[in-house]
Coordinates of N, CA and C in Angstrom, one line a residue:
M1 N 131.7 104.7 102.5 CA 130.9 103.9 102.2 C 130.3 104.4 101.2
K2 N 129.6 103.1 100.1 CA 129.3 103.6 99.0 C 127.6 104.0 99.5
P3 N 127.0 104.9 99.1 CA 125.3 104.6 99.5 C 124.6 103.8 98.7
M4 N 125.0 102.9 97.6 CA 124.3 101.9 96.9 C 124.7 100.7 97.9
R5 N 123.9 99.9 98.2 CA 124.2 98.5 98.1 C 123.1 97.6 98.2
T6 N 123.7 96.5 97.2 CA 122.9 95.5 97.2 C 123.2 94.4 97.6
R7 N 122.1 93.3 97.6 CA 122.6 92.2 98.4 C 121.8 91.0 97.3
S8 N 122.3 89.8 97.2 CA 121.4 88.9 96.8 C 121.7 87.5 97.5
R9 N 120.6 86.7 97.5 CA 121.3 85.5 97.8 C 120.8 84.5 97.1
N10 N 121.6 83.3 96.6 CA 121.2 82.2 95.8 C 119.3 81.5 95.8
A11 N 119.1 81.4 94.9 CA 117.9 81.0 94.9 C 117.3 79.4 96.3
T12 N 118.1 78.5 95.8 CA 117.5 77.7 96.3 C 118.6 76.3 96.5
S13 N 118.6 75.5 97.4 CA 119.9 74.3 97.7 C 119.1 73.4 97.0
Q14 N 117.6 73.1 96.8 CA 117.3 72.0 96.3 C 117.2 71.8 94.8
Q15 N 117.4 71.0 94.3 CA 118.0 70.4 92.8 C 116.6 70.9 92.3
A16 N 116.7 71.2 90.8 CA 115.1 71.9 90.5 C 115.4 71.6 88.6
D17 N 114.7 71.4 88.1 CA 114.7 71.3 86.5 C 115.1 72.7 86.0
P18 N 116.3 72.7 85.2 CA 116.8 73.9 84.9 C 115.6 74.6 84.1
Q19 N 115.0 74.1 83.3 CA 113.9 75.0 82.4 C 113.2 75.5 83.3
T20 N 112.6 75.0 84.4 CA 111.6 75.4 85.2 C 112.4 76.7 86.3
T21 N 113.5 76.4 86.4 CA 114.4 77.3 87.8 C 114.7 78.7 86.7
D22 N 115.2 78.4 85.5 CA 115.1 79.5 84.5 C 113.9 80.4 84.0
Q23 N 112.7 79.9 84.3 CA 111.5 80.4 84.1 C 111.1 81.5 85.6
C24 N 111.2 80.8 86.2 CA 111.5 81.2 87.9 C 111.7 82.3 88.0
E25 N 113.2 82.3 87.9 CA 114.2 83.5 87.4 C 113.8 84.6 87.1
L26 N 113.2 84.4 85.7 CA 113.3 85.5 85.1 C 111.5 86.2 85.6
E27 N 110.9 85.0 86.2 CA 109.5 85.8 86.5 C 109.5 86.5 87.7
M28 N 110.8 86.0 88.3 CA 111.1 86.8 89.7 C 112.1 88.1 89.8
K29 N 112.6 88.2 88.9 CA 113.7 89.7 89.1 C 112.7 90.7 88.8
I30 N 111.8 90.9 90.2 CA 111.5 92.6 90.4 C 112.5 93.0 91.2
T31 N 113.2 94.0 90.6 CA 113.8 95.1 91.7 C 113.3 96.1 92.2
V32 N 113.6 96.1 93.6 CA 112.8 97.0 94.6 C 113.7 97.9 95.3
L33 N 113.5 98.9 95.2 CA 114.1 100.1 95.9 C 113.5 100.4 97.7
V34 N 114.2 100.0 98.5 CA 113.8 100.1 100.0 C 114.3 101.4 100.6
V35 N 113.3 102.7 100.5 CA 113.9 103.9 101.5 C 113.2 103.9 102.5
E36 N 114.0 103.6 103.7 CA 113.6 103.6 105.4 C 114.8 104.0 106.2
D37 N 114.6 105.1 107.2 CA 115.4 105.8 107.4 C 115.7 105.2 109.0
D38 N 114.8 104.1 109.3 CA 115.1 103.2 110.5 C 115.8 102.0 110.0
P39 N 117.1 102.1 110.9 CA 117.9 100.8 110.2 C 117.3 99.7 110.3
L40 N 116.8 99.1 111.7 CA 116.3 98.0 111.6 C 115.4 97.7 110.8
A41 N 114.5 98.7 110.8 CA 113.2 98.4 110.2 C 113.7 98.2 108.7
R42 N 114.6 98.6 108.2 CA 114.7 98.6 106.9 C 115.8 97.3 106.4
L43 N 116.7 96.8 107.4 CA 117.2 96.0 107.4 C 116.2 94.5 107.9
N44 N 115.7 94.7 108.5 CA 114.2 93.6 108.6 C 113.6 93.2 106.7
I45 N 113.1 94.3 106.5 CA 112.1 94.6 105.3 C 113.4 94.0 103.9
V46 N 114.3 94.4 104.0 CA 115.4 94.1 103.0 C 115.7 92.7 102.9
N47 N 115.7 92.3 103.8 CA 116.0 91.0 104.2 C 114.7 89.8 104.1
E48 N 113.8 89.9 104.3 CA 112.6 89.5 104.4 C 112.1 89.3 102.6
L49 N 112.3 90.6 102.3 CA 112.0 90.8 100.7 C 113.2 89.7 99.9
E50 N 114.3 89.5 100.5 CA 115.2 88.9 99.4 C 114.9 87.7 99.1
M51 N 114.3 86.9 100.9 CA 113.9 85.5 101.1 C 113.0 85.6 100.5
W52 N 112.0 86.3 100.0 CA 110.8 86.3 99.1 C 111.5 85.8 97.6
G53 N 112.5 86.6 97.6 CA 112.9 86.1 95.8 C 113.2 87.7 95.1
F54 N 113.3 88.4 96.0 CA 113.0 90.0 94.9 C 114.6 90.3 95.2
H55 N 114.9 90.9 93.5 CA 116.2 91.7 94.1 C 116.2 93.3 94.6
V56 N 117.0 93.3 95.7 CA 116.4 94.4 96.8 C 117.8 95.3 96.7
Y57 N 117.1 96.7 96.6 CA 118.3 97.8 97.2 C 118.2 98.5 98.2
E58 N 118.8 99.5 98.8 CA 118.2 99.8 99.9 C 119.2 101.3 100.3
A59 N 117.9 102.3 100.9 CA 118.8 103.9 100.7 C 118.1 103.9 102.3
A60 N 119.2 104.8 102.8 CA 118.6 105.2 104.4 C 117.9 106.5 104.2
N61 N 117.7 107.5 102.9 CA 117.4 108.3 102.9 C 117.3 109.0 101.3
V62 N 116.4 110.2 101.4 CA 116.0 110.3 99.9 C 117.2 110.7 99.2
R63 N 118.1 111.1 99.7 CA 119.7 111.6 98.6 C 119.8 110.2 98.3
E64 N 120.1 108.9 98.9 CA 120.6 107.9 98.3 C 119.6 107.1 97.7
A65 N 118.5 107.5 97.6 CA 117.3 107.1 97.0 C 117.6 107.5 95.5
V66 N 117.8 108.4 95.6 CA 117.5 109.5 94.6 C 118.9 108.9 93.5
F67 N 120.1 108.9 94.2 CA 120.9 108.2 93.5 C 120.8 106.8 92.8
I68 N 120.1 106.2 94.0 CA 120.2 104.6 93.0 C 119.2 104.8 92.0
V69 N 118.0 105.3 92.1 CA 117.0 105.1 91.1 C 118.0 105.9 89.4
N70 N 118.5 106.9 89.8 CA 119.6 107.3 88.5 C 120.3 106.4 88.2
E71 N 120.9 105.2 88.9 CA 122.3 104.6 88.7 C 121.9 103.4 88.3
A72 N 120.8 102.4 88.6 CA 120.4 101.3 88.6 C 119.9 101.0 87.2
A73 N 120.0 100.0 86.9 CA 119.8 99.5 85.4 C 118.1 99.6 85.2
R74 N 117.0 99.5 86.6 CA 116.0 99.1 86.3 C 115.6 98.9 87.8
I75 N 114.6 99.9 88.7 CA 114.1 99.7 89.7 C 112.4 99.6 88.8
H76 N 111.6 98.5 89.5 CA 110.4 98.3 89.2 C 109.5 99.2 90.2
L77 N 110.1 98.9 91.4 CA 109.3 99.6 92.6 C 110.0 100.3 93.7
V78 N 109.1 101.3 94.2 CA 109.8 102.0 95.5 C 109.0 101.8 96.8
V79 N 109.8 100.9 97.9 CA 108.8 100.7 99.1 C 109.6 102.2 100.0
A80 N 108.9 103.3 100.0 CA 109.3 104.0 100.6 C 108.5 104.8 101.9
D81 N 109.3 104.9 103.3 CA 108.5 105.8 104.3 C 108.5 106.9 104.3
L82 N 106.9 107.1 104.6 CA 106.9 108.5 104.5 C 107.2 109.8 105.2
D83 N 107.9 109.3 106.9 CA 108.4 110.0 107.9 C 109.7 109.9 108.0
M84 N 110.2 110.3 107.1 CA 111.5 110.5 106.6 C 112.0 111.9 107.4
A85 N 112.8 112.2 107.8 CA 114.0 113.8 108.1 C 114.6 113.9 107.1
G86 N 114.9 115.6 107.0 CA 115.3 115.8 106.0 C 114.1 117.0 105.7
S87 N 115.1 117.9 104.1 CA 114.4 118.9 103.7 C 113.3 118.2 102.8
I88 N 113.4 117.0 102.0 CA 112.8 115.9 101.2 C 111.9 115.2 101.9
D89 N 110.9 114.7 102.4 CA 110.0 113.7 103.1 C 109.8 112.8 101.9
G90 N 109.3 111.7 102.6 CA 108.8 110.4 101.8 C 107.6 110.7 100.5
V91 N 106.7 111.8 100.8 CA 105.5 112.3 100.2 C 105.7 113.0 99.3
M92 N 107.2 113.8 99.7 CA 107.8 114.6 98.5 C 108.4 113.8 97.3
F93 N 109.1 112.6 97.9 CA 109.9 112.0 97.0 C 109.3 111.0 96.5
A94 N 108.4 110.6 97.0 CA 107.0 109.6 96.0 C 106.3 110.1 94.9
A95 N 106.2 111.6 95.2 CA 105.8 112.3 94.0 C 106.7 112.9 93.5
G96 N 108.2 112.9 93.1 CA 109.1 112.9 92.3 C 109.3 112.1 91.9
V97 N 109.1 110.6 92.5 CA 109.5 109.3 91.4 C 108.5 109.1 90.7
R98 N 107.2 109.4 91.2 CA 106.1 109.1 90.0 C 106.1 110.3 88.7
D99 N 106.4 111.7 89.1 CA 106.6 112.3 87.6 C 108.0 112.3 87.2
T100 N 109.0 111.9 87.5 CA 110.4 111.6 86.9 C 110.1 110.2 86.3
W101 N 109.9 109.2 86.9 CA 109.9 107.7 86.3 C 108.6 107.4 86.8
P102 N 107.7 107.3 85.5 CA 106.3 107.1 86.0 C 105.8 106.2 85.8
T103 N 106.9 104.8 85.0 CA 106.6 103.4 84.9 C 107.3 102.9 86.3
I104 N 107.8 103.6 87.9 CA 108.3 102.7 88.8 C 106.7 102.2 89.8
E105 N 106.5 101.8 90.0 CA 105.5 101.4 91.2 C 105.5 102.3 92.5
I106 N 104.8 102.5 93.0 CA 104.9 103.2 94.9 C 104.4 102.3 95.8
I107 N 104.9 102.0 96.8 CA 104.4 101.6 97.8 C 104.5 102.6 99.2
V108 N 104.0 103.2 99.5 CA 104.3 104.0 100.7 C 103.7 103.6 101.9
T109 N 104.8 103.6 103.3 CA 104.4 103.4 104.5 C 104.5 104.3 105.3
S110 N 103.3 104.2 106.4 CA 103.2 105.3 107.5 C 102.8 105.0 109.1
S111 N 103.6 105.6 109.7 CA 102.5 104.9 111.4 C 102.0 106.2 111.4
Q112 N 101.9 107.1 110.4 CA 100.7 108.4 110.6 C 99.3 108.0 110.6
S113 N 98.8 108.1 111.6 CA 97.1 107.4 111.8 C 96.4 108.7 110.8
Q114 N 96.5 109.7 110.8 CA 95.8 110.8 110.3 C 96.4 111.1 108.6
L115 N 97.1 110.1 108.0 CA 97.2 111.1 107.1 C 96.6 111.0 105.7
N116 N 96.7 112.2 105.3 CA 96.1 112.5 103.9 C 96.4 111.8 102.8
R117 N 95.8 111.4 102.6 CA 96.4 109.8 101.3 C 95.8 110.6 100.0
S118 N 95.0 111.6 100.4 CA 95.0 112.5 98.8 C 96.5 113.1 98.3
A119 N 97.3 113.0 99.4 CA 98.3 114.0 98.8 C 99.3 112.7 98.3
L120 N 99.5 111.5 98.2 CA 100.1 110.5 97.9 C 100.1 110.6 96.3
P121 N 100.8 110.3 96.1 CA 100.8 109.7 94.3 C 99.8 109.0 93.3
K122 N 99.1 109.5 92.4 CA 98.1 108.7 91.9 C 98.7 107.0 91.5
G123 N 98.1 106.2 91.9 CA 98.5 105.1 91.8 C 99.4 104.4 92.5
S124 N 99.7 105.1 93.7 CA 100.6 104.6 94.8 C 99.8 103.7 95.7
R125 N 100.7 102.9 96.4 CA 99.7 102.0 97.5 C 100.2 102.4 98.6
F126 N 99.6 102.4 99.9 CA 99.2 102.7 101.2 C 99.4 101.3 102.1
L127 N 100.5 101.2 103.2 CA 100.4 100.4 103.7 C 100.6 101.0 105.4
P128 N 99.6 100.7 106.0 CA 100.2 101.4 107.2 C 100.9 100.9 108.2
K129 N 102.0 101.5 109.2 CA 102.8 100.3 109.9 C 102.4 100.6 111.3
P130 N 102.5 99.6 111.7 CA 103.8 98.3 111.4 C 102.9 97.5 110.3
C131 N 103.8 97.5 109.1 CA 103.3 96.0 108.2 C 104.5 94.7 108.0
S132 N 104.0 94.1 107.8 CA 104.8 92.8 107.5 C 105.5 92.7 106.2
A133 N 106.8 92.2 106.4 CA 107.4 91.9 104.6 C 106.5 91.1 104.2
A134 N 105.6 90.6 104.4 CA 104.7 89.9 103.6 C 103.2 90.2 102.9
E135 N 103.1 91.4 103.8 CA 102.3 92.5 103.3 C 103.1 93.0 102.3
I136 N 104.1 93.6 102.0 CA 104.7 94.4 101.4 C 105.1 93.5 100.2
A137 N 105.6 92.3 100.1 CA 105.5 91.0 99.0 C 104.4 91.1 98.5
Y138 N 103.0 90.7 99.2 CA 101.7 91.0 98.4 C 101.7 92.0 97.5
A139 N 101.9 93.1 98.2 CA 101.4 94.5 97.1 C 102.5 94.0 96.2
I140 N 103.6 93.9 96.2 CA 104.7 94.3 95.1 C 103.9 93.4 94.1
T141 N 103.9 92.4 94.2 CA 103.4 91.4 93.1 C 102.0 91.6 92.9
S142 N 101.0 92.1 93.5 CA 99.8 92.6 92.7 C 100.4 93.7 92.1
M143 N 100.9 94.9 92.6 CA 101.4 95.9 91.8 C 102.1 95.6 90.1
T144 N 103.2 94.6 90.3 CA 104.0 94.6 89.1 C 103.0 93.3 88.1
G145 N 101.9 93.0 88.5 CA 101.4 91.9 87.7 C 102.1 90.6 87.8
Q146 N 102.7 90.3 88.5 CA 103.2 88.9 89.2 C 102.5 88.1 89.7
R147 N 102.6 87.1 89.4 CA 101.6 85.8 89.8 C 102.4 85.6 91.7
T148 N 101.1 85.7 92.6 CA 101.6 85.6 93.6 C 102.3 84.3 94.1
S149 N 101.9 83.8 93.2 CA 102.4 81.7 93.6 C 103.8 81.8 93.1
T150 N 104.1 82.3 91.7 CA 105.2 82.6 91.6 C 106.4 82.9 92.7
F151 N 106.1 83.6 93.7 CA 107.2 84.0 94.9 C 106.8 83.3 95.9
R152 N 107.7 82.3 96.7 CA 107.4 81.8 97.7 C 108.9 81.9 98.7
K153 N 108.3 82.5 100.0 CA 109.7 82.5 100.4 C 110.7 81.4 100.6
K154 N 111.9 81.9 100.8 CA 112.9 81.0 100.8 C 113.6 80.5 102.1
D155 N 114.1 79.5 102.1 CA 114.6 79.1 103.6 C 115.8 79.8 103.6
S156 N 115.7 80.3 105.0 CA 117.1 81.6 105.3 C 118.1 80.6 105.5
G157 N 118.3 79.5 105.4 CA 119.9 78.9 105.4 C 119.7 78.4 107.1
A158 N 119.2 79.0 107.7 CA 119.2 79.3 109.4 C 118.7 77.4 110.1

């Protein structure tokens, strides 16, 4: 099984003006990497962000995340759980992202109530768990300078 997996959905089944659609597609091509070791939490975040129109990569651990950041054409933002098992935790990973790829925005999530936020990389945003995918999507749009109105949750087809 490959450590890198991407998924994408078609924009919408409704007819739209091609010029408007092209503009929306250009504005909505924010690429996000979700790093979460809990498979159900990761699946939920990835599926929801895709429905919001983001291009999403996912990683179950820091090793996979580093591989994806190195191999992907462009990652705009990383959403990383700070409470990951392994020799490199989410705080160290986020700091490494900031040092190595300073243009990548970082959102960190944690269920730790006593988190030392000064340990987080400068310019990163903290979201306490549990947080909804809508909260994450709003943080992404505000951090990347995209208009929030550009992003609308797409019908899942269900």
